[in-house]
mmCIF file of N, CA and C in Angstrom:
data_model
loop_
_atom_site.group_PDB
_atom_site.id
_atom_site.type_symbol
_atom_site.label_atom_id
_atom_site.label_comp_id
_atom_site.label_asym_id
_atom_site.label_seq_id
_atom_site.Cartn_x
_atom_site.Cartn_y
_atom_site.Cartn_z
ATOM 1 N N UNK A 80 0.835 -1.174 0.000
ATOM 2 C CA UNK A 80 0.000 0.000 0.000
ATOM 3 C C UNK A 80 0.886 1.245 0.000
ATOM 4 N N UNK A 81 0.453 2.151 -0.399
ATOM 5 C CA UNK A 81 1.059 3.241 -0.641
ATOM 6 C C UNK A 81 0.896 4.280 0.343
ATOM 7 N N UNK A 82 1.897 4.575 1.126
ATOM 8 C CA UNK A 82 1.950 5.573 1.783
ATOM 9 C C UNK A 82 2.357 7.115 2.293
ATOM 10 N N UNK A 83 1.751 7.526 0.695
ATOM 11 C CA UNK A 83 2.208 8.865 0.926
ATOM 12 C C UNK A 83 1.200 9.732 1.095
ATOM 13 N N UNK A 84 1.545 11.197 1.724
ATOM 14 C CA UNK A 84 0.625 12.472 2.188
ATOM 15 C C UNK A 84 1.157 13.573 1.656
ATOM 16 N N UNK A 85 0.320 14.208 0.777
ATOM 17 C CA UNK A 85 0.290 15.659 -0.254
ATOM 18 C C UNK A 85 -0.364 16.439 0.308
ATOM 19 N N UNK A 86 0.592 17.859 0.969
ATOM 20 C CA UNK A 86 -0.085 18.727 1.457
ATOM 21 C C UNK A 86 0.278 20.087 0.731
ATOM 22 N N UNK A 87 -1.136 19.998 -0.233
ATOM 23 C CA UNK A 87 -1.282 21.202 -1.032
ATOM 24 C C UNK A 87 -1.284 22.661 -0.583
ATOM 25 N N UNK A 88 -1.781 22.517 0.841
ATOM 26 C CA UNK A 88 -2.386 24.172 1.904
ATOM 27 C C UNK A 88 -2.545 23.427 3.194
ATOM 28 N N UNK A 89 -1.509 22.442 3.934
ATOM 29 C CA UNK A 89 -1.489 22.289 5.036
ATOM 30 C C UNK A 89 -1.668 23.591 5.825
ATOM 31 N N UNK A 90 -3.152 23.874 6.988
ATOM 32 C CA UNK A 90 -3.346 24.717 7.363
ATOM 33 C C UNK A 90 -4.962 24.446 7.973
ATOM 34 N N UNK A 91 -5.628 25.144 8.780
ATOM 35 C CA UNK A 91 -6.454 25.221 9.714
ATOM 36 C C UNK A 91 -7.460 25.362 9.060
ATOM 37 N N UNK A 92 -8.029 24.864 7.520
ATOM 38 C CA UNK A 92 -9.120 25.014 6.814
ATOM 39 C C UNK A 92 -10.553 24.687 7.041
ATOM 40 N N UNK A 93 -11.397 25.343 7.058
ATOM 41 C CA UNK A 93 -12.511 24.689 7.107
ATOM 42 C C UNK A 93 -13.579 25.001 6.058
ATOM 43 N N UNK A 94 -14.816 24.506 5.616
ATOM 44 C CA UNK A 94 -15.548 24.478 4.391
ATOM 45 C C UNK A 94 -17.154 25.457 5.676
ATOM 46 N N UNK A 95 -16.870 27.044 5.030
ATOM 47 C CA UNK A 95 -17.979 27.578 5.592
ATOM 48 C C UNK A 95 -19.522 27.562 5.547
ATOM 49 N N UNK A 96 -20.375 27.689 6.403
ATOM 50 C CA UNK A 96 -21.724 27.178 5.986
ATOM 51 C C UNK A 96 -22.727 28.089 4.783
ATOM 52 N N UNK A 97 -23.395 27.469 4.396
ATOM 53 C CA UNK A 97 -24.224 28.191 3.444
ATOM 54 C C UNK A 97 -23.426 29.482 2.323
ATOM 55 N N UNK A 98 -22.220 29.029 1.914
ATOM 56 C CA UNK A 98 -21.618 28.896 0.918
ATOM 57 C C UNK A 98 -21.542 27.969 -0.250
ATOM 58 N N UNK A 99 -20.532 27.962 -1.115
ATOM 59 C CA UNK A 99 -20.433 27.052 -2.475
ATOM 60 C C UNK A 99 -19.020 26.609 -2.257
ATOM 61 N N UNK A 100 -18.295 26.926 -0.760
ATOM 62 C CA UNK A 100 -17.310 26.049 -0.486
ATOM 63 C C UNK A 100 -17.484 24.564 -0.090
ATOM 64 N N UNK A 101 -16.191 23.743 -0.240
ATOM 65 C CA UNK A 101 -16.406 22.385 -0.148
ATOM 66 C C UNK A 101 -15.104 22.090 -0.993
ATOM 67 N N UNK A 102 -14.817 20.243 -0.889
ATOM 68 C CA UNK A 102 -13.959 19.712 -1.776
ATOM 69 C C UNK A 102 -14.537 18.704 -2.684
ATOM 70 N N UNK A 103 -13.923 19.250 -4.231
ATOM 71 C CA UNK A 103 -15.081 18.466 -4.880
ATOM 72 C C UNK A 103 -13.777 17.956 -5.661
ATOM 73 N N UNK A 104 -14.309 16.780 -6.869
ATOM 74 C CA UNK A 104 -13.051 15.923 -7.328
ATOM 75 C C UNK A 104 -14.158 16.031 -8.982
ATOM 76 N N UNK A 105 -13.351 16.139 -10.291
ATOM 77 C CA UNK A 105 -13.245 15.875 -11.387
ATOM 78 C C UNK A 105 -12.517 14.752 -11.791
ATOM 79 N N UNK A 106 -12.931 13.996 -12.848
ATOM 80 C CA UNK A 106 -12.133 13.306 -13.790
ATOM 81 C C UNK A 106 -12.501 13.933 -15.290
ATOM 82 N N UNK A 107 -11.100 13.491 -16.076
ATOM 83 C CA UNK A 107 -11.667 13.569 -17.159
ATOM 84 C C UNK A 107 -10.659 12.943 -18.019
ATOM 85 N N UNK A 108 -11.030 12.400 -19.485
ATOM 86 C CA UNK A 108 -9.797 11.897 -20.504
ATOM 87 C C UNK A 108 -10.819 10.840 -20.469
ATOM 88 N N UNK A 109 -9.997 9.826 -21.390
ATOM 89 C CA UNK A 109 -9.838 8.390 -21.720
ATOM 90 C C UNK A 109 -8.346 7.656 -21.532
ATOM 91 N N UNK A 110 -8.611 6.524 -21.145
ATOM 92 C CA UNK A 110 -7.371 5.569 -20.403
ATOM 93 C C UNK A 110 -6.792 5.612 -21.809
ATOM 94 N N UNK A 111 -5.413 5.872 -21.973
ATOM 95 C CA UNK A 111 -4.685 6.118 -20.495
ATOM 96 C C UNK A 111 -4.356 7.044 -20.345
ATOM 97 N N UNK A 112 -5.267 8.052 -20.512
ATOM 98 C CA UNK A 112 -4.809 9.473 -20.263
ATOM 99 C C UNK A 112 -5.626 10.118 -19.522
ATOM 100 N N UNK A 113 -6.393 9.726 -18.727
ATOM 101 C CA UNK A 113 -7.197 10.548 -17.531
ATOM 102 C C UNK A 113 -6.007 10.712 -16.648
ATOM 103 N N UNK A 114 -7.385 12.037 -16.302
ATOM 104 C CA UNK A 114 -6.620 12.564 -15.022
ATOM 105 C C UNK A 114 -7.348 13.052 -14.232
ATOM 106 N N UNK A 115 -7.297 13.074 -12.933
ATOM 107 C CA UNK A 115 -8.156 13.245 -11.917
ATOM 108 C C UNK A 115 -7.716 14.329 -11.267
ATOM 109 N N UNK A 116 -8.677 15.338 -10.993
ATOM 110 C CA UNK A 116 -8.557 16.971 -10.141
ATOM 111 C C UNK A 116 -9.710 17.011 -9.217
ATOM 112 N N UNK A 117 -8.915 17.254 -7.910
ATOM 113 C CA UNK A 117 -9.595 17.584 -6.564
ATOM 114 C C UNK A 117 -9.582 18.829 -6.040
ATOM 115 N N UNK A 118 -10.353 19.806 -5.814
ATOM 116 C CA UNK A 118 -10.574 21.643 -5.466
ATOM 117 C C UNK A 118 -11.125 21.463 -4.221
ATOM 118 N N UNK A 119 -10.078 22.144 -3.912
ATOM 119 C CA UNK A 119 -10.032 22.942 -2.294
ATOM 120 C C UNK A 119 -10.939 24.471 -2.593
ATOM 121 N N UNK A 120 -12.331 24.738 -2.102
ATOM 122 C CA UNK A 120 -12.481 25.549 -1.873
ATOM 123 C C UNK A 120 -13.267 25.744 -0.293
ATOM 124 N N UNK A 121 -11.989 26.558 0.465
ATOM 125 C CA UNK A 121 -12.552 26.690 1.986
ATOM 126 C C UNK A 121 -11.977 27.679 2.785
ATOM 127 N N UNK A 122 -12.338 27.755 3.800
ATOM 128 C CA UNK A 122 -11.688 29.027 4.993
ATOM 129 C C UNK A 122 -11.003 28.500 5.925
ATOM 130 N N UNK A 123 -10.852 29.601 6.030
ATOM 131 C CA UNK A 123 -9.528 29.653 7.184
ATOM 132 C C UNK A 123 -10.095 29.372 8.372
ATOM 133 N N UNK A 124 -9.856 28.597 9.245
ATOM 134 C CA UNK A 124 -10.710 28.281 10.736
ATOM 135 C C UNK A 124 -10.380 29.901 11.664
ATOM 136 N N UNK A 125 -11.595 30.032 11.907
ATOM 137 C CA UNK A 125 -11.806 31.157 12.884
ATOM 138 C C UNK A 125 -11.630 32.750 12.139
ATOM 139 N N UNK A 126 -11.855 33.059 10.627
ATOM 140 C CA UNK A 126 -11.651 33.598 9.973
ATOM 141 C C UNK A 126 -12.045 33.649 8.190
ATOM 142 N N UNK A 127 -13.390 33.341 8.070
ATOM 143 C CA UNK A 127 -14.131 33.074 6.686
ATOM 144 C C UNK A 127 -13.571 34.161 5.819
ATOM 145 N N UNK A 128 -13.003 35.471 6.206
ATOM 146 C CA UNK A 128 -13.088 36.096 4.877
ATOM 147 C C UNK A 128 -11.624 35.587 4.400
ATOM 148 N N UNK A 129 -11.097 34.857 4.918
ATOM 149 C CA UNK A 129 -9.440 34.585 4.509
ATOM 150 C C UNK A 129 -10.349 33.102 3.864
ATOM 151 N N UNK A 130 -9.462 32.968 2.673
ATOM 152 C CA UNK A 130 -10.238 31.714 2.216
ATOM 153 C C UNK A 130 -8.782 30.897 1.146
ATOM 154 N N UNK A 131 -9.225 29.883 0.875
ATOM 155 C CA UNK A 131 -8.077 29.058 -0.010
ATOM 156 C C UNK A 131 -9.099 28.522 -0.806
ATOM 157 N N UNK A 132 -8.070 28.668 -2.303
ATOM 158 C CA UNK A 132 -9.081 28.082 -3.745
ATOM 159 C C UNK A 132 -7.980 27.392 -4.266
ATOM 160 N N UNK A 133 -7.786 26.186 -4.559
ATOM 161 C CA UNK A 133 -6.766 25.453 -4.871
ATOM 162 C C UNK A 133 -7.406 24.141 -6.116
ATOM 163 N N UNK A 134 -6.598 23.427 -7.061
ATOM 164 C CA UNK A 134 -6.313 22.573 -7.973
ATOM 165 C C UNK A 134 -5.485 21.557 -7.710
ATOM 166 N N UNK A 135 -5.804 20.156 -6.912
ATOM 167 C CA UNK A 135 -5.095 18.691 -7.432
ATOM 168 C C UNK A 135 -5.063 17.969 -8.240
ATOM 169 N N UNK A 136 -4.194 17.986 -9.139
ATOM 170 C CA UNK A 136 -4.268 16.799 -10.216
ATOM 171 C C UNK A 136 -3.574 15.773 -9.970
ATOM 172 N N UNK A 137 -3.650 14.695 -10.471
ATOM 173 C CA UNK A 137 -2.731 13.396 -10.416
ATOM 174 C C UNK A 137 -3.540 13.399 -12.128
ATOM 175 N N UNK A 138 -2.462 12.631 -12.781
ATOM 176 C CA UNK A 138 -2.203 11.959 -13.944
ATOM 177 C C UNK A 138 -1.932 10.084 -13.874
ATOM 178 N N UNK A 139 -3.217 9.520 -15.073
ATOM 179 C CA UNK A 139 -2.919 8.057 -15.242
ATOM 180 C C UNK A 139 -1.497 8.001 -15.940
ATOM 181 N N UNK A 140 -1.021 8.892 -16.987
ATOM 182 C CA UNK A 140 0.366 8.318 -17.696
ATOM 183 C C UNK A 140 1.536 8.885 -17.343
ATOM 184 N N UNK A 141 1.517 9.799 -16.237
ATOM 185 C CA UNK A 141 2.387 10.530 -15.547
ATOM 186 C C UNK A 141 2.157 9.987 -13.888
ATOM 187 N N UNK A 142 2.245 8.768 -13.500
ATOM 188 C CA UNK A 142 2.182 8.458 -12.026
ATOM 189 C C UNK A 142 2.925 8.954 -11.026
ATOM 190 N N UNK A 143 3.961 9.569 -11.569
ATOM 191 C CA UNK A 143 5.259 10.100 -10.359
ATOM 192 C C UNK A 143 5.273 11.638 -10.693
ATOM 193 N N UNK A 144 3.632 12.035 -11.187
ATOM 194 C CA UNK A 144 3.535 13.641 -11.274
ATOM 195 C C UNK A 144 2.252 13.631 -10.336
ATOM 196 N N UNK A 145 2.120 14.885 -10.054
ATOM 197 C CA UNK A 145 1.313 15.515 -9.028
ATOM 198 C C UNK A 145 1.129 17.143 -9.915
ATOM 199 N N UNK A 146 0.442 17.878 -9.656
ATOM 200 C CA UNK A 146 0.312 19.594 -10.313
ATOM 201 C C UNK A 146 -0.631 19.806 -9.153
ATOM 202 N N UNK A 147 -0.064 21.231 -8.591
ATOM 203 C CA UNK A 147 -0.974 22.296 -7.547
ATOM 204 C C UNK A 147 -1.575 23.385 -8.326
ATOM 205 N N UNK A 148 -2.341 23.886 -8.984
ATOM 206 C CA UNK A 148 -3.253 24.876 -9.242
ATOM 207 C C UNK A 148 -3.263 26.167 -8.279
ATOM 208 N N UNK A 149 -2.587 27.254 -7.962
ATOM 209 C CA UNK A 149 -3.610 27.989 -6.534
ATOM 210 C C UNK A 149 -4.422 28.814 -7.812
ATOM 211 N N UNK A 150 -5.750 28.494 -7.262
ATOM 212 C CA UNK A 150 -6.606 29.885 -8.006
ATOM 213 C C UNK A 150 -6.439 30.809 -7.129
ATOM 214 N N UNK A 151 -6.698 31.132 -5.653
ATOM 215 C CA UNK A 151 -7.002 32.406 -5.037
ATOM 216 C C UNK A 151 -6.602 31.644 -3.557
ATOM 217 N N UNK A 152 -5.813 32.014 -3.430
ATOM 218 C CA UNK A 152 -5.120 32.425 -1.617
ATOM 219 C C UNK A 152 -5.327 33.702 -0.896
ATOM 220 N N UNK A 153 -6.205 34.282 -0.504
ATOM 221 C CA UNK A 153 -6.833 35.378 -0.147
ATOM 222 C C UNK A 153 -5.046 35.940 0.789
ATOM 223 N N UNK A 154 -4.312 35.133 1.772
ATOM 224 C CA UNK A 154 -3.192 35.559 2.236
ATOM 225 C C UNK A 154 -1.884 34.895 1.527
ATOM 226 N N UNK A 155 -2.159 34.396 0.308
ATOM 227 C CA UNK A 155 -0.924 33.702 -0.275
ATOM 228 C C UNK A 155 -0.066 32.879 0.191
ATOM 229 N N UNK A 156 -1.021 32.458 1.159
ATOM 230 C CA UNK A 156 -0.408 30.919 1.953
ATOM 231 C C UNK A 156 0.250 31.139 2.960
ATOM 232 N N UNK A 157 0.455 32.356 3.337
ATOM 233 C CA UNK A 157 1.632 33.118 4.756
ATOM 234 C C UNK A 157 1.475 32.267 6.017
ATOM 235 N N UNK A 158 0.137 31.422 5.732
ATOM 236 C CA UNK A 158 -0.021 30.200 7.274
ATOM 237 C C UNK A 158 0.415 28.762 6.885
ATOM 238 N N UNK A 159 0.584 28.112 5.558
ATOM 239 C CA UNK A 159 0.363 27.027 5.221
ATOM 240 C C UNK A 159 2.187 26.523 4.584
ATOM 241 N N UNK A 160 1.874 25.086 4.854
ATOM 242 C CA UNK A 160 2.954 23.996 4.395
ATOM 243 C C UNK A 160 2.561 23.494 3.227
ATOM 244 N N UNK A 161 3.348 23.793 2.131
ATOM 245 C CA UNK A 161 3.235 22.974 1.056
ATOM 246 C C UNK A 161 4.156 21.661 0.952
ATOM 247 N N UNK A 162 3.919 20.607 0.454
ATOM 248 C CA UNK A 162 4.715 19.608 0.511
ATOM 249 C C UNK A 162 4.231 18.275 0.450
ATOM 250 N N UNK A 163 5.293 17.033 0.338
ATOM 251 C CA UNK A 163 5.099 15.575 -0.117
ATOM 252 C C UNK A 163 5.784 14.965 0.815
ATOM 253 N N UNK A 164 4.976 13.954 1.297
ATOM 254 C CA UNK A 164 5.988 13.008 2.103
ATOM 255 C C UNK A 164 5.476 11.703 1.855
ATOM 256 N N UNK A 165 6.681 10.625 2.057
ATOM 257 C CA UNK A 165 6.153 9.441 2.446
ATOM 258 C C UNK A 165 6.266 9.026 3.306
ATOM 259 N N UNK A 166 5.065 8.706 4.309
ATOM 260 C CA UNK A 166 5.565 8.025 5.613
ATOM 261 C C UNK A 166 6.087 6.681 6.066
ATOM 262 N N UNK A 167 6.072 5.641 4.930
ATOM 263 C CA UNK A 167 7.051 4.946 5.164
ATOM 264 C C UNK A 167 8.453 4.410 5.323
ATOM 265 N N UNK A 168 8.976 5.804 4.709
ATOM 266 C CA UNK A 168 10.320 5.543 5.127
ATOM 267 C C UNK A 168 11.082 6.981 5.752
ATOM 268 N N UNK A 169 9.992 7.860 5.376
ATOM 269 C CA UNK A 169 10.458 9.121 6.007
ATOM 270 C C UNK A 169 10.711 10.126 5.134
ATOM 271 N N UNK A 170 10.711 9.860 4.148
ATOM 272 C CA UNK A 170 11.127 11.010 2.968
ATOM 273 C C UNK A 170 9.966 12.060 3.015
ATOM 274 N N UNK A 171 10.809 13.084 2.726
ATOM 275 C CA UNK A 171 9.818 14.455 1.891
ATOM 276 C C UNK A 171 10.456 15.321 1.585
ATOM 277 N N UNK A 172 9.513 16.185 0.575
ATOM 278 C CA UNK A 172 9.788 17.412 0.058
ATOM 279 C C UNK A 172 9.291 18.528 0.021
ATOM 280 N N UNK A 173 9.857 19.340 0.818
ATOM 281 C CA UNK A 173 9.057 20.770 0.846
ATOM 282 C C UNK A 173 9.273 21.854 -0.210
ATOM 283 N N UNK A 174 8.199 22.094 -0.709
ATOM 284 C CA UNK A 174 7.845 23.394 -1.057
ATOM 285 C C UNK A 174 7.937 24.624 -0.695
ATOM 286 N N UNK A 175 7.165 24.743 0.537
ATOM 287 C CA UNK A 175 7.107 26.015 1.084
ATOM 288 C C UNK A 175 6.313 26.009 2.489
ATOM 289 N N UNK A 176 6.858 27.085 3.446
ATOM 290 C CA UNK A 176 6.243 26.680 4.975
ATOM 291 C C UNK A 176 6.053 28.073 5.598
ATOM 292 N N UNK A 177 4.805 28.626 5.580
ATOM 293 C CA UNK A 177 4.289 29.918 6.312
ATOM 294 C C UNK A 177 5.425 31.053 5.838
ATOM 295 N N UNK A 178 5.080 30.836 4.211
ATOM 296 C CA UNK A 178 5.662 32.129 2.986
ATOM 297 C C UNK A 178 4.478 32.227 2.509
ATOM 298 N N UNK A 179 4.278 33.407 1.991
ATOM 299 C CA UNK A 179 3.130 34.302 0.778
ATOM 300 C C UNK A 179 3.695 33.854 -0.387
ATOM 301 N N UNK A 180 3.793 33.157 -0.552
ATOM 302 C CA UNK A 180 4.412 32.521 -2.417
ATOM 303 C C UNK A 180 3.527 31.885 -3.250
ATOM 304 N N UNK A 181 2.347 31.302 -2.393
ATOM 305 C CA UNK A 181 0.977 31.027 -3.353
ATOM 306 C C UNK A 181 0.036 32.048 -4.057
ATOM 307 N N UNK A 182 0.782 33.081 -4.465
ATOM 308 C CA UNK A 182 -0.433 33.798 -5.150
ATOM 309 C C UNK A 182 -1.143 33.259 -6.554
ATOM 310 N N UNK A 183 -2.128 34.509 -6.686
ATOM 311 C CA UNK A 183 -2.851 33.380 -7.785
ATOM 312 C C UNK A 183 -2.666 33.305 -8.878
ATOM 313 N N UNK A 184 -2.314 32.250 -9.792
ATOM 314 C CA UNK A 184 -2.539 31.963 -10.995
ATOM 315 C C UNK A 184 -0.618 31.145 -10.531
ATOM 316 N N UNK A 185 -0.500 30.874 -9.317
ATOM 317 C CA UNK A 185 0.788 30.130 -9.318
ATOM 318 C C UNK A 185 0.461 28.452 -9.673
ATOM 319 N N UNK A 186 0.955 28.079 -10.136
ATOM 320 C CA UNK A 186 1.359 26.542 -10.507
ATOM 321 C C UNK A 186 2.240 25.644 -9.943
ATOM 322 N N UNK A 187 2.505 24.785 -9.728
ATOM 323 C CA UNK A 187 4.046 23.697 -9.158
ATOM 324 C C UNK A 187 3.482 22.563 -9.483
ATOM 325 N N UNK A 188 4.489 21.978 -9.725
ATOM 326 C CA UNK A 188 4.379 20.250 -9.657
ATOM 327 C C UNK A 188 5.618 19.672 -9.261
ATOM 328 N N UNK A 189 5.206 18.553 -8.712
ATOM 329 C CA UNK A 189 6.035 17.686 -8.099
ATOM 330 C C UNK A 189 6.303 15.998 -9.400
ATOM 331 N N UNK A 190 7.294 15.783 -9.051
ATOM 332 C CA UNK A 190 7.451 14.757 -10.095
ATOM 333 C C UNK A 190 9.113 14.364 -9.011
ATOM 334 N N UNK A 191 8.576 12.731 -8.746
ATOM 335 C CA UNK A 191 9.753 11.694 -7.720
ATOM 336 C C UNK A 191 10.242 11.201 -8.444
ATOM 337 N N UNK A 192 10.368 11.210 -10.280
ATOM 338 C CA UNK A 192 11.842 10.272 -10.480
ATOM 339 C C UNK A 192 12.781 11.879 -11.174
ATOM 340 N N UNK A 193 12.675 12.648 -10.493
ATOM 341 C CA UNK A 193 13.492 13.836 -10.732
ATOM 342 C C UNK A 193 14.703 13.878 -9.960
ATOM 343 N N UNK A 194 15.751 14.327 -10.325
ATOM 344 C CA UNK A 194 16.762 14.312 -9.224
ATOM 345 C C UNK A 194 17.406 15.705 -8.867
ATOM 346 N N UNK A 195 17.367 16.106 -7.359
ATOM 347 C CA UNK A 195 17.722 15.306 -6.523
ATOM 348 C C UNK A 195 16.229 14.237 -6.263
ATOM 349 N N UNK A 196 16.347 13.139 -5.466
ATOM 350 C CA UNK A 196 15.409 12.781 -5.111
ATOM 351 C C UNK A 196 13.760 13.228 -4.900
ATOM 352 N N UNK A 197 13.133 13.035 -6.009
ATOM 353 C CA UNK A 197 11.676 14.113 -5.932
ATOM 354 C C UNK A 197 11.886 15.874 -6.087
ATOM 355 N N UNK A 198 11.191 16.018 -7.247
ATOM 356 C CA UNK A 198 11.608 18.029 -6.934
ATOM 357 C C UNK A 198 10.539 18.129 -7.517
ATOM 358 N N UNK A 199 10.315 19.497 -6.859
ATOM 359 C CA UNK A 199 9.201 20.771 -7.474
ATOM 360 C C UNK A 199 9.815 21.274 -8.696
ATOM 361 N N UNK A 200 8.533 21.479 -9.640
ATOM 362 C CA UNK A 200 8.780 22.727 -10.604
ATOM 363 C C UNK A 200 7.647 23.425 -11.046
ATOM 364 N N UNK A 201 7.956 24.830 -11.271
ATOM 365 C CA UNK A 201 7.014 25.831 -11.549
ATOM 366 C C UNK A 201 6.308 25.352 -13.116
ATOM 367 N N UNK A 202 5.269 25.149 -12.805
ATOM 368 C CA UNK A 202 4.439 24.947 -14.306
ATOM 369 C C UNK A 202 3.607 23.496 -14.360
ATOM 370 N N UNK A 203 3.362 23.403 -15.358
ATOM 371 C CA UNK A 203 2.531 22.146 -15.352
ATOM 372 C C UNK A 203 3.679 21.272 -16.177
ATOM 373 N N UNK A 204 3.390 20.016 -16.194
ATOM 374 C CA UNK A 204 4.032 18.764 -16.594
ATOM 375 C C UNK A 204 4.117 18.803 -18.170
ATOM 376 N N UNK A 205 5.003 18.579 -19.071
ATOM 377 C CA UNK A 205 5.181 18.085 -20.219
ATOM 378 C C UNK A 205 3.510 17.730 -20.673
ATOM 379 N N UNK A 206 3.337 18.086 -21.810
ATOM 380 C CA UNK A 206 2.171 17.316 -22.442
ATOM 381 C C UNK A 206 0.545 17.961 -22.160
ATOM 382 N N UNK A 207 0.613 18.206 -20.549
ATOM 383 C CA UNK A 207 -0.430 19.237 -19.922
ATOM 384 C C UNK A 207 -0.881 20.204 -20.372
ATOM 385 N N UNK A 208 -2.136 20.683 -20.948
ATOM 386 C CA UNK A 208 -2.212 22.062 -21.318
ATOM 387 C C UNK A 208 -2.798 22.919 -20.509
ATOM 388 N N UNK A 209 -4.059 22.108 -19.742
ATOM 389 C CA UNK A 209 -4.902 22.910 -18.532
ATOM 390 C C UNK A 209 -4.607 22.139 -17.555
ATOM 391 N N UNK A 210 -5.515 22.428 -16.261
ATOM 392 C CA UNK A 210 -6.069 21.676 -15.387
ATOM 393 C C UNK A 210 -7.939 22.109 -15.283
ATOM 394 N N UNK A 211 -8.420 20.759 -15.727
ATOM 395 C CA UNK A 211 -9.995 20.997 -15.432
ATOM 396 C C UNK A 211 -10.380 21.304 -13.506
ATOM 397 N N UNK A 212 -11.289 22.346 -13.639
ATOM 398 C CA UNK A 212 -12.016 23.007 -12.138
ATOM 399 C C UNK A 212 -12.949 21.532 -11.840
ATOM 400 N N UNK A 213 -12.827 21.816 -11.127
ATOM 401 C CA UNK A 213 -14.081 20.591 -10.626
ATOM 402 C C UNK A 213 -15.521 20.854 -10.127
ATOM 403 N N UNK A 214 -15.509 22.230 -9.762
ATOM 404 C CA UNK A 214 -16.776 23.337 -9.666
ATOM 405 C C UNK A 214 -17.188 23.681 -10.912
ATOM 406 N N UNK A 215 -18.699 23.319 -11.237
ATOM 407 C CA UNK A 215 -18.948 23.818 -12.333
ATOM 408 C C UNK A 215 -19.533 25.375 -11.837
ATOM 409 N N UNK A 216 -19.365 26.334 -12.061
ATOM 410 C CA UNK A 216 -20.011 27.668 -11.669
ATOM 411 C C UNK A 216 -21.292 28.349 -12.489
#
């Protein structure tokens, strides 16, 4: 089994009431080229007008890629851990840890047969042209 944890906006989030926040998940493609996107849209615990709007993708023909989307970081992440770990043997990779560097329309992806061992890079993956929202609006 696989044991790793992707923390896109590690941080004190919560999904406010009687809003259109929530986490919702897309697929889309044909095998073997789907790809699956999960949206973070939620608040900040103890603080609704601070909010996080975020994009997960994972890729079927790119398995050792990951892509972060931020649409809208109301504080540009100045509270949150970005980053990958696996907890079975201890590895990870950070991104970024209570910096304003998520503003919007930022991108990263992660990709583990990169060297050094696992790295970030600004943009989307080879081949990628978008990332589908998973909110239809």
């Amino acid at each position: 089994m696989v044991q790793t944890g992707l923390f896109p906006g590690w941080d004190d989030l919560l999904i406010a009431p009687q809003t259109q926040q929530g986490i919702y998940w897309n697929s889309q493609g044909t095998a073997p080229n789907r790809a699956v996107t999960f949206e973070w849209y939620t608040s900040r615990y103890g603080n609704n007008a601070l909010y996080s709007h975020f994009l997960v993708s994972f890729y079927e023909n790119m398995p050792n890629v990951t892509t972060i989307d931020y649409l809208n970081m109301t504080d540009s992440g100045i509270s949150s851990t970005v980053g990958i770990q696996n907890g079975k043997v201890s590895l990870f990779s950070q991104y970024s840890m209570n910096k304003a560097n998520l503003s919007a329309g930022t991108i990263i992806s992660f990709n583990n047969t990169l060297s050094p061992a696992g790295s970030w890079f600004s943009g989307l993956p080879p081949g990628v042209t978008e990332i589908p929202g998973a909110i239809d609006y």
